[in-house]
Coordinates of N, CA, C and O in Angstrom, one line a residue:
G1 N 113.6 29.5 34.2 CA 113.1 28.4 33.7 C 114.0 27.2 33.5 O 115.1 27.2 33.7
V2 N 113.4 26.2 32.7 CA 114.2 24.9 32.5 C 115.3 25.3 31.5 O 116.3 24.8 31.6
R3 N 115.1 26.2 30.5 CA 116.2 26.6 29.6 C 117.5 27.2 30.3 O 118.6 26.9 29.9
S4 N 117.2 28.0 31.3 CA 118.4 28.8 31.9 C 119.3 27.7 32.7 O 120.4 28.0 33.1
S5 N 118.9 26.4 32.9 CA 119.5 25.5 33.7 C 120.6 24.7 32.7 O 121.4 24.1 33.3
F6 N 120.4 25.0 31.5 CA 121.3 24.1 30.5 C 122.3 25.2 29.9 O 122.3 26.3 30.0
P7 N 123.6 24.6 29.5 CA 124.6 25.3 29.0 C 124.0 26.0 27.8 O 123.2 25.7 26.9
S8 N 124.7 27.3 27.3 CA 124.3 28.0 26.4 C 124.1 27.3 24.9 O 123.1 27.5 24.1
P9 N 124.9 26.5 24.7 CA 124.6 25.6 23.2 C 123.2 24.9 23.2 O 122.7 25.0 22.3
I10 N 122.9 24.5 24.4 CA 121.7 23.6 24.3 C 120.5 24.9 24.5 O 119.4 24.6 23.6
R11 N 120.6 26.0 25.2 CA 119.6 27.0 25.2 C 119.5 27.6 23.8 O 118.3 28.0 23.4
R12 N 120.4 27.5 23.0 CA 120.3 28.2 21.5 C 119.5 27.2 20.7 O 119.1 27.9 19.6
M13 N 119.6 26.1 20.9 CA 118.8 25.2 20.0 C 117.1 25.5 20.1 O 116.6 25.9 21.1
S14 N 116.7 25.4 18.9 CA 115.3 25.7 18.7 C 114.6 24.6 19.0 O 113.9 23.8 18.1
M15 N 114.6 24.2 20.4 CA 113.8 23.2 20.9 C 113.1 23.4 21.9 O 113.5 24.2 22.8
S16 N 112.0 22.9 22.2 CA 111.1 23.1 23.5 C 111.7 22.5 24.6 O 112.7 21.7 24.6
A17 N 111.3 23.0 25.8 CA 112.0 22.4 27.1 C 111.9 20.9 27.1 O 112.6 20.1 27.7
A18 N 110.5 20.6 26.5 CA 110.1 19.1 26.5 C 111.0 18.4 25.6 O 111.4 17.2 25.9
G19 N 111.2 19.0 24.6 CA 112.3 18.3 23.5 C 113.7 18.1 24.1 O 114.2 17.0 23.8
I20 N 114.3 19.0 24.8 CA 115.4 19.0 25.5 C 115.4 18.1 26.5 O 116.5 17.1 26.5
H21 N 114.3 18.0 27.2 CA 114.3 16.9 28.3 C 114.4 15.5 27.6 O 115.1 14.7 28.1
E22 N 113.6 15.3 26.5 CA 113.5 14.1 25.9 C 114.9 13.7 25.3 O 115.2 12.6 25.4
M23 N 115.6 14.7 24.6 CA 116.9 14.5 24.3 C 117.7 14.0 25.4 O 118.7 12.9 25.0
L24 N 117.9 14.7 26.4 CA 118.8 14.4 27.3 C 118.4 13.0 28.1 O 119.4 12.2 28.3
K25 N 117.1 12.8 28.3 CA 116.8 11.5 28.8 C 117.2 10.2 27.9 O 117.8 9.3 28.4
A26 N 117.2 10.4 26.4 CA 117.6 9.3 25.6 C 119.1 9.1 25.6 O 119.7 8.3 25.7
L27 N 120.0 10.4 25.8 CA 121.3 10.2 25.9 C 121.8 9.7 27.2 O 122.7 9.0 27.5
A28 N 121.2 9.7 28.2 CA 121.5 9.2 29.5 C 120.8 7.8 29.7 O 121.2 7.0 30.9
D29 N 120.2 7.2 28.7 CA 119.7 6.0 28.8 C 120.6 4.7 28.8 O 121.4 4.7 27.9
M30 N 120.8 4.1 29.9 CA 121.9 3.3 30.1 C 121.4 1.7 30.0 O 122.1 0.9 30.4
R31 N 120.2 1.4 29.5 CA 119.6 0.2 29.5 C 120.0 -0.9 28.4 O 119.9 -1.9 28.6
A32 N 120.6 -0.3 27.5 CA 121.1 -1.1 26.2 C 122.4 -0.9 25.7 O 122.5 -0.5 24.7
P33 N 123.3 -1.2 26.7 CA 124.8 -1.0 26.3 C 125.2 -1.9 25.1 O 126.2 -1.3 24.0
H34 N 124.5 -2.8 24.7 CA 125.0 -3.7 23.6 C 124.8 -2.9 22.2 O 125.2 -3.2 21.2
T35 N 123.9 -1.7 22.4 CA 123.7 -0.9 21.0 C 124.7 0.3 20.8 O 124.5 1.0 19.9
W36 N 125.6 0.4 21.9 CA 126.4 1.7 21.8 C 127.5 1.7 20.8 O 127.7 2.7 20.2
F37 N 128.0 0.4 20.2 CA 129.1 0.5 19.3 C 128.8 -0.5 18.3 O 129.3 -1.6 18.1
P38 N 127.7 -0.2 17.4 CA 127.3 -1.0 16.3 C 128.5 -1.6 15.5 O 128.4 -2.6 15.1
L39 N 129.4 -0.7 15.0 CA 130.4 -1.3 14.1 C 131.3 -2.2 14.7 O 131.7 -3.2 14.2
A40 N 131.7 -2.3 16.0 CA 132.5 -3.0 16.8 C 131.6 -4.3 16.9 O 132.1 -5.5 16.9
R41 N 130.4 -4.3 17.1 CA 129.6 -5.5 17.4 C 129.3 -6.2 16.1 O 129.2 -7.4 16.2
Q42 N 129.7 -5.6 15.1 CA 129.5 -6.3 13.7 C 130.6 -7.2 13.4 O 130.7 -8.1 12.3
Q43 N 132.0 -6.9 14.1 CA 133.1 -7.5 13.7 C 133.1 -8.9 14.3 O 132.4 -9.1 15.4
R44 N 133.8 -9.7 13.6 CA 133.8 -11.2 14.2 C 135.1 -11.1 15.1 O 136.2 -11.0 14.6
R45 N 134.8 -11.4 16.4 CA 135.9 -11.3 17.5 C 136.0 -12.6 18.1 O 135.2 -13.5 18.3
K46 N 137.4 -12.9 18.5 CA 137.6 -14.1 19.2 C 138.0 -13.7 20.6 O 138.6 -12.9 20.8
W47 N 137.5 -14.1 21.8 CA 137.6 -13.9 23.1 C 138.4 -14.9 23.9 O 138.1 -16.2 23.7
V48 N 139.6 -14.6 24.4 CA 140.4 -15.4 25.1 C 140.2 -14.8 26.7 O 140.6 -13.7 26.8
L49 N 140.0 -15.7 27.6 CA 140.0 -15.3 29.1 C 141.0 -16.0 29.8 O 141.0 -17.3 29.7
H50 N 142.0 -15.2 30.3 CA 143.1 -15.7 31.1 C 142.7 -15.9 32.5 O 142.4 -14.8 33.0
V51 N 142.6 -16.9 33.3 CA 142.2 -17.1 34.5 C 143.3 -18.1 35.2 O 143.7 -18.9 34.8
G52 N 143.6 -17.4 36.5 CA 144.4 -18.2 37.4 C 144.7 -17.4 38.5 O 144.3 -16.2 38.7
P53 N 145.6 -17.9 39.4 CA 146.0 -17.1 40.7 C 146.9 -16.1 40.4 O 147.5 -16.0 39.4
T54 N 147.2 -15.3 41.2 CA 148.0 -14.2 41.2 C 149.6 -14.7 40.7 O 149.8 -15.7 41.4
N55 N 150.2 -14.0 40.1 CA 151.6 -14.3 39.5 C 151.7 -15.7 38.8 O 152.6 -16.3 38.7
S56 N 150.7 -15.9 38.1 CA 150.6 -17.3 37.3 C 150.8 -17.2 35.9 O 150.9 -18.0 34.9
G57 N 151.3 -16.0 35.5 CA 151.5 -15.6 34.0 C 150.3 -15.3 33.1 O 150.5 -15.1 31.9
K58 N 149.2 -14.8 33.8 CA 148.0 -14.4 32.9 C 148.4 -13.2 32.0 O 148.1 -13.3 30.7
T59 N 148.9 -12.3 32.7 CA 149.2 -10.9 31.7 C 150.3 -11.1 31.0 O 150.3 -10.7 29.8
Y60 N 151.3 -11.8 31.4 CA 152.4 -12.1 30.5 C 152.1 -12.8 29.2 O 152.6 -12.4 28.0
H61 N 151.3 -13.9 29.2 CA 150.8 -14.6 28.0 C 150.0 -13.7 27.3 O 150.1 -13.8 25.9
A62 N 149.1 -13.0 27.7 CA 148.1 -12.2 27.0 C 149.1 -10.9 26.3 O 148.8 -10.6 25.1
L63 N 150.0 -10.3 27.0 CA 151.0 -9.7 26.3 C 151.9 -10.0 25.2 O 152.2 -9.4 24.2
R64 N 152.2 -11.4 25.3 CA 152.8 -11.9 24.2 C 152.0 -11.9 22.9 O 152.4 -11.8 21.8
S65 N 150.6 -12.1 23.1 CA 149.7 -12.1 22.2 C 149.5 -10.9 21.4 O 149.5 -10.6 20.2
V66 N 149.6 -9.6 22.3 CA 149.7 -8.4 21.7 C 150.9 -8.2 20.9 O 150.8 -7.5 19.8
A67 N 152.0 -8.5 21.4 CA 153.3 -8.2 20.7 C 153.5 -8.9 19.6 O 154.0 -8.6 18.4
A68 N 152.5 -10.3 19.3 CA 152.7 -11.0 18.1 C 151.8 -10.5 17.2 O 151.8 -10.8 15.9
G69 N 150.7 -9.6 17.5 CA 149.8 -9.1 16.5 C 150.4 -8.1 15.7 O 151.2 -7.3 16.2
E70 N 149.8 -7.9 14.4 CA 150.0 -6.9 13.6 C 149.7 -5.4 14.3 O 150.8 -4.4 14.3
T71 N 148.7 -5.4 15.1 CA 148.4 -4.2 15.9 C 147.9 -4.7 17.1 O 147.4 -5.8 17.2
G72 N 147.9 -3.9 18.1 CA 147.2 -4.4 19.4 C 147.3 -3.2 20.4 O 147.9 -2.2 20.2
V73 N 146.6 -3.4 21.4 CA 146.5 -2.5 22.6 C 146.4 -3.1 23.9 O 145.9 -4.2 24.0
Y74 N 146.9 -2.8 24.9 CA 146.8 -3.1 26.3 C 146.0 -2.0 27.0 O 146.5 -0.7 27.1
C75 N 145.1 -2.5 27.7 CA 144.2 -1.6 28.5 C 144.4 -2.0 30.0 O 143.8 -3.0 30.5
G76 N 145.0 -1.0 30.8 CA 145.2 -1.5 32.3 C 144.5 -0.6 33.4 O 144.1 0.6 32.9
P77 N 144.5 -0.9 34.5 CA 143.8 -0.2 35.4 C 144.5 1.1 36.2 O 144.0 1.9 36.6
L78 N 145.9 0.7 36.0 CA 146.7 1.7 36.4 C 147.8 2.4 35.7 O 148.3 1.8 34.6
R79 N 148.1 3.8 35.8 CA 149.1 4.3 35.0 C 150.5 3.6 34.9 O 151.1 3.3 33.8
L80 N 150.8 3.0 36.1 CA 152.1 2.4 36.3 C 152.0 1.2 35.4 O 153.2 0.7 34.9
L81 N 151.1 0.4 35.3 CA 150.8 -0.8 34.5 C 151.0 -0.5 33.1 O 151.7 -1.2 32.3
A82 N 150.3 0.5 32.8 CA 150.4 1.0 31.3 C 151.9 1.3 30.9 O 152.3 1.0 29.8
W83 N 152.5 2.0 31.9 CA 153.9 2.5 31.5 C 155.0 1.3 31.3 O 155.7 1.1 30.7
E84 N 154.7 0.3 32.4 CA 155.3 -0.8 32.3 C 155.2 -1.7 31.0 O 156.2 -2.2 30.5
V85 N 154.1 -1.9 30.6 CA 153.7 -2.6 29.4 C 154.4 -1.9 28.1 O 155.2 -2.6 27.3
H86 N 154.3 -0.5 28.2 CA 154.9 0.3 27.2 C 156.3 0.0 27.0 O 157.2 -0.4 26.1
E87 N 157.0 0.1 28.2 CA 158.5 -0.2 28.5 C 158.9 -1.6 27.9 O 159.7 -1.7 27.2
K88 N 158.1 -2.6 28.3 CA 158.5 -3.9 28.0 C 158.5 -4.1 26.5 O 159.3 -4.8 26.0
L89 N 157.4 -3.6 25.9 CA 157.3 -3.7 24.5 C 158.3 -3.0 23.6 O 159.1 -3.5 22.8
N90 N 158.6 -1.8 24.0 CA 159.6 -1.1 23.4 C 161.1 -1.6 23.5 O 161.9 -1.4 22.7
D91 N 161.3 -2.0 24.7 CA 162.6 -2.8 25.1 C 162.8 -4.2 24.5 O 163.8 -4.7 24.6
G92 N 161.7 -4.8 24.0 CA 161.9 -6.0 23.6 C 161.9 -7.2 24.5 O 162.3 -8.3 24.4
K93 N 161.5 -6.7 25.9 CA 161.5 -7.7 26.9 C 160.5 -9.0 26.9 O 160.8 -10.0 27.6
L94 N 159.6 -8.7 26.1 CA 158.6 -9.8 26.0 C 159.0 -10.8 24.8 O 158.7 -12.1 24.9
T95 N 159.5 -10.3 23.8 CA 159.6 -11.1 22.5 C 161.2 -11.2 22.1 O 161.4 -11.9 21.0
N96 N 162.1 -10.5 23.0 CA 163.5 -10.3 22.3 C 163.5 -9.4 21.1 O 164.7 -9.5 20.7
T97 N 162.4 -8.7 20.7 CA 162.4 -7.9 19.5 C 161.6 -6.8 20.0 O 160.6 -7.0 20.5
P98 N 162.0 -5.4 19.9 CA 161.4 -4.3 20.2 C 160.0 -4.3 19.5 O 159.9 -4.5 18.2
V99 N 158.9 -3.9 20.1 CA 157.8 -3.6 19.5 C 157.3 -2.2 19.7 O 157.0 -1.9 20.8
P100 N 157.5 -1.3 18.7 CA 157.1 0.0 19.0 C 155.6 0.1 19.6 O 154.6 -0.3 19.0
C101 N 155.5 0.9 20.7 CA 154.3 1.0 21.3 C 154.0 2.4 21.9 O 154.9 2.9 22.9
D102 N 153.0 3.0 21.8 CA 152.6 4.2 22.2 C 152.4 4.2 23.9 O 151.8 3.0 24.1
L103 N 152.3 5.1 24.4 CA 151.8 5.3 26.0 C 150.7 6.3 26.1 O 151.0 7.6 25.6
I104 N 149.4 6.1 26.5 CA 148.4 6.9 26.6 C 147.9 6.9 27.9 O 147.2 5.8 28.2
T105 N 148.0 7.8 28.8 CA 147.1 7.8 30.1 C 146.7 9.2 30.3 O 146.9 10.0 29.4
G106 N 146.0 9.5 31.3 CA 145.4 11.0 31.5 C 146.5 11.6 32.0 O 146.5 13.0 31.8
Q107 N 147.7 11.3 32.5 CA 148.9 12.3 32.6 C 150.0 12.3 31.5 O 150.7 13.2 31.6
E108 N 150.2 11.2 30.9 CA 151.1 11.1 29.9 C 150.7 10.6 28.5 O 149.9 9.8 28.4
R109 N 151.5 11.1 27.4 CA 151.4 10.8 26.0 C 152.4 10.7 25.4 O 153.4 11.7 25.1
V110 N 152.9 9.3 25.0 CA 154.1 9.1 24.6 C 154.0 8.4 23.1 O 153.5 7.4 23.3
V111 N 154.2 9.2 22.1 CA 153.8 8.6 20.8 C 155.2 8.2 20.1 O 156.0 9.1 19.9
I112 N 155.2 7.1 19.6 CA 156.4 6.4 19.1 C 156.2 6.4 17.7 O 155.0 6.0 17.1
P113 N 157.0 7.0 16.7 CA 156.8 7.0 15.3 C 156.5 5.5 14.6 O 157.1 4.7 14.9
H114 N 155.4 5.7 14.0 CA 155.1 4.4 13.3 C 154.7 3.1 14.2 O 154.4 2.0 13.8
A115 N 154.3 3.5 15.4 CA 154.0 2.3 16.4 C 152.5 1.9 16.0 O 151.5 2.7 15.7
K116 N 152.3 0.7 16.0 CA 151.0 -0.1 15.6 C 150.4 -0.6 16.9 O 149.4 -1.3 16.8
H117 N 151.2 -0.5 18.1 CA 150.7 -1.0 19.3 C 150.5 0.2 20.3 O 151.3 1.2 20.3
R118 N 149.6 0.1 21.5 CA 149.2 1.1 22.3 C 149.1 0.7 23.7 O 148.5 -0.4 23.8
S119 N 149.7 1.2 24.7 CA 149.4 0.7 26.2 C 148.7 2.0 26.7 O 149.3 3.1 26.6
S120 N 147.7 1.7 27.3 CA 146.9 3.0 28.1 C 146.1 2.5 29.3 O 146.0 1.4 29.4
T121 N 145.7 3.5 30.0 CA 144.8 3.3 31.1 C 143.4 2.9 30.3 O 143.2 3.4 29.3
I122 N 142.6 2.1 31.1 CA 141.4 1.8 30.5 C 140.5 2.9 30.1 O 139.8 2.9 29.1
E123 N 140.5 4.1 30.9 CA 139.8 5.2 30.6 C 140.1 5.9 29.5 O 139.4 6.6 28.7
M124 N 141.5 5.7 28.9 CA 142.1 6.5 27.7 C 142.2 5.6 26.5 O 142.5 6.0 25.4
V125 N 141.5 4.3 26.5 CA 141.8 3.5 25.4 C 140.8 4.3 24.1 O 139.9 4.8 24.3
D126 N 141.5 4.2 23.1 CA 140.9 4.8 21.8 C 139.9 3.8 21.1 O 140.4 2.8 20.5
L127 N 138.8 3.8 21.3 CA 137.7 2.9 21.0 C 137.5 2.9 19.4 O 136.8 2.0 18.8
S128 N 138.1 4.0 18.6 CA 137.8 4.2 17.2 C 139.1 3.3 16.5 O 138.7 3.2 15.3
R129 N 140.2 2.8 17.3 CA 141.1 2.1 16.5 C 140.8 0.6 16.4 O 140.3 0.0 17.4
V130 N 140.9 -0.1 15.3 CA 140.6 -1.4 15.2 C 142.1 -2.1 15.3 O 142.9 -1.7 14.7
V131 N 142.0 -3.1 16.2 CA 143.3 -3.8 16.5 C 143.2 -5.4 16.4 O 142.1 -5.8 16.4
D132 N 144.3 -6.0 16.1 CA 144.3 -7.3 16.1 C 144.1 -8.0 17.3 O 143.3 -9.1 17.4
V133 N 144.8 -7.6 18.3 CA 144.8 -8.1 19.7 C 144.5 -7.1 20.7 O 145.2 -5.9 20.6
A134 N 143.6 -7.1 21.5 CA 143.3 -6.2 22.7 C 143.4 -7.1 23.9 O 142.7 -8.0 24.0
V135 N 144.1 -6.5 24.8 CA 144.1 -7.1 26.3 C 143.5 -5.9 27.3 O 143.9 -4.8 27.3
I136 N 142.5 -6.6 28.0 CA 141.7 -5.7 28.8 C 142.0 -6.5 30.4 O 141.3 -7.4 30.5
D137 N 143.1 -5.7 30.9 CA 143.5 -6.4 32.3 C 142.5 -6.0 33.3 O 142.0 -4.9 33.3
E138 N 142.6 -6.8 34.4 CA 141.7 -6.8 35.4 C 140.1 -6.5 35.3 O 139.6 -5.5 35.7
V139 N 140.0 -7.3 34.2 CA 138.4 -7.0 33.7 C 137.2 -7.3 35.0 O 136.2 -6.7 34.7
Q140 N 137.7 -7.9 36.1 CA 136.9 -8.0 37.0 C 136.5 -6.6 37.7 O 135.3 -6.3 38.4
M141 N 137.2 -5.5 37.3 CA 136.8 -4.1 37.7 C 135.4 -3.8 36.9 O 135.0 -2.6 37.3
I142 N 135.1 -4.3 36.1 CA 133.7 -4.2 35.6 C 132.6 -3.9 36.4 O 131.8 -3.1 36.3
S143 N 132.9 -4.4 37.6 CA 131.9 -4.4 38.6 C 132.0 -3.3 39.7 O 131.1 -3.0 40.4
S144 N 132.9 -2.5 39.5 CA 133.2 -1.4 40.1 C 132.1 -0.1 40.0 O 131.9 0.2 38.8
P145 N 131.8 0.3 41.0 CA 130.5 1.4 40.9 C 131.3 2.8 40.4 O 130.7 3.5 39.6
D146 N 132.5 3.1 40.6 CA 133.2 4.1 40.2 C 133.9 4.2 38.7 O 133.8 5.0 37.9
R147 N 134.5 3.0 38.5 CA 135.2 2.8 37.1 C 134.8 1.7 36.2 O 135.3 1.6 35.2
G148 N 133.8 0.8 36.5 CA 133.2 -0.2 35.7 C 132.7 0.3 34.5 O 132.9 -0.5 33.4
W149 N 132.3 1.7 34.2 CA 131.9 2.1 32.8 C 133.0 1.8 31.8 O 132.8 1.5 30.7
A150 N 134.3 2.1 32.2 CA 135.4 2.1 31.5 C 135.6 0.6 30.6 O 135.9 0.5 29.7
W151 N 135.6 -0.2 31.7 CA 135.7 -1.8 31.2 C 134.4 -2.2 30.5 O 134.5 -2.9 29.3
T152 N 133.2 -1.6 30.9 CA 132.1 -1.9 29.9 C 132.3 -1.4 28.5 O 132.1 -2.3 27.6
R153 N 132.8 -0.2 28.3 CA 133.1 0.3 27.0 C 134.1 -0.3 26.4 O 133.9 -0.9 25.0
A154 N 135.2 -0.8 26.8 CA 136.3 -1.6 26.3 C 135.8 -2.8 25.7 O 136.1 -3.3 24.7
L155 N 134.9 -3.5 26.5 CA 134.5 -4.9 26.2 C 133.6 -4.9 25.0 O 133.5 -5.5 24.2
L156 N 132.6 -3.9 25.0 CA 131.6 -3.7 24.0 C 132.3 -3.3 22.7 O 131.7 -3.7 21.7

């Protein structure tokens, strides 16, 4: 029956098959993404969009803003970019002063003691952390059928 199709924790729930169906349908409803993160949506946020040709300094200027913030996060599309930002902040290459910065990707987790900044791949960004400055690199990837969900989450 319907119940045998679900994992055992759902089967153990004292809910009818119709109730389970309605619950799963509600969880899968993607029509109102603006309702997903109510606490974040209540915050007063300032948006800055860096637009320009390749190698025009968009990411550089955005990263200087991250480094200048009391807390910050960089969200990038590639593990290598997240690693590069982590290295630049920790080495002081952006501001001539080291900025302790964690690295969180699907393959690596480097936690720097007392770091208030973090560099991560977009899928690994911790959405529960409140930060002063967040850089969402390559935001045009929001249109990607495969990975766009991660940029949508970060933006909202």
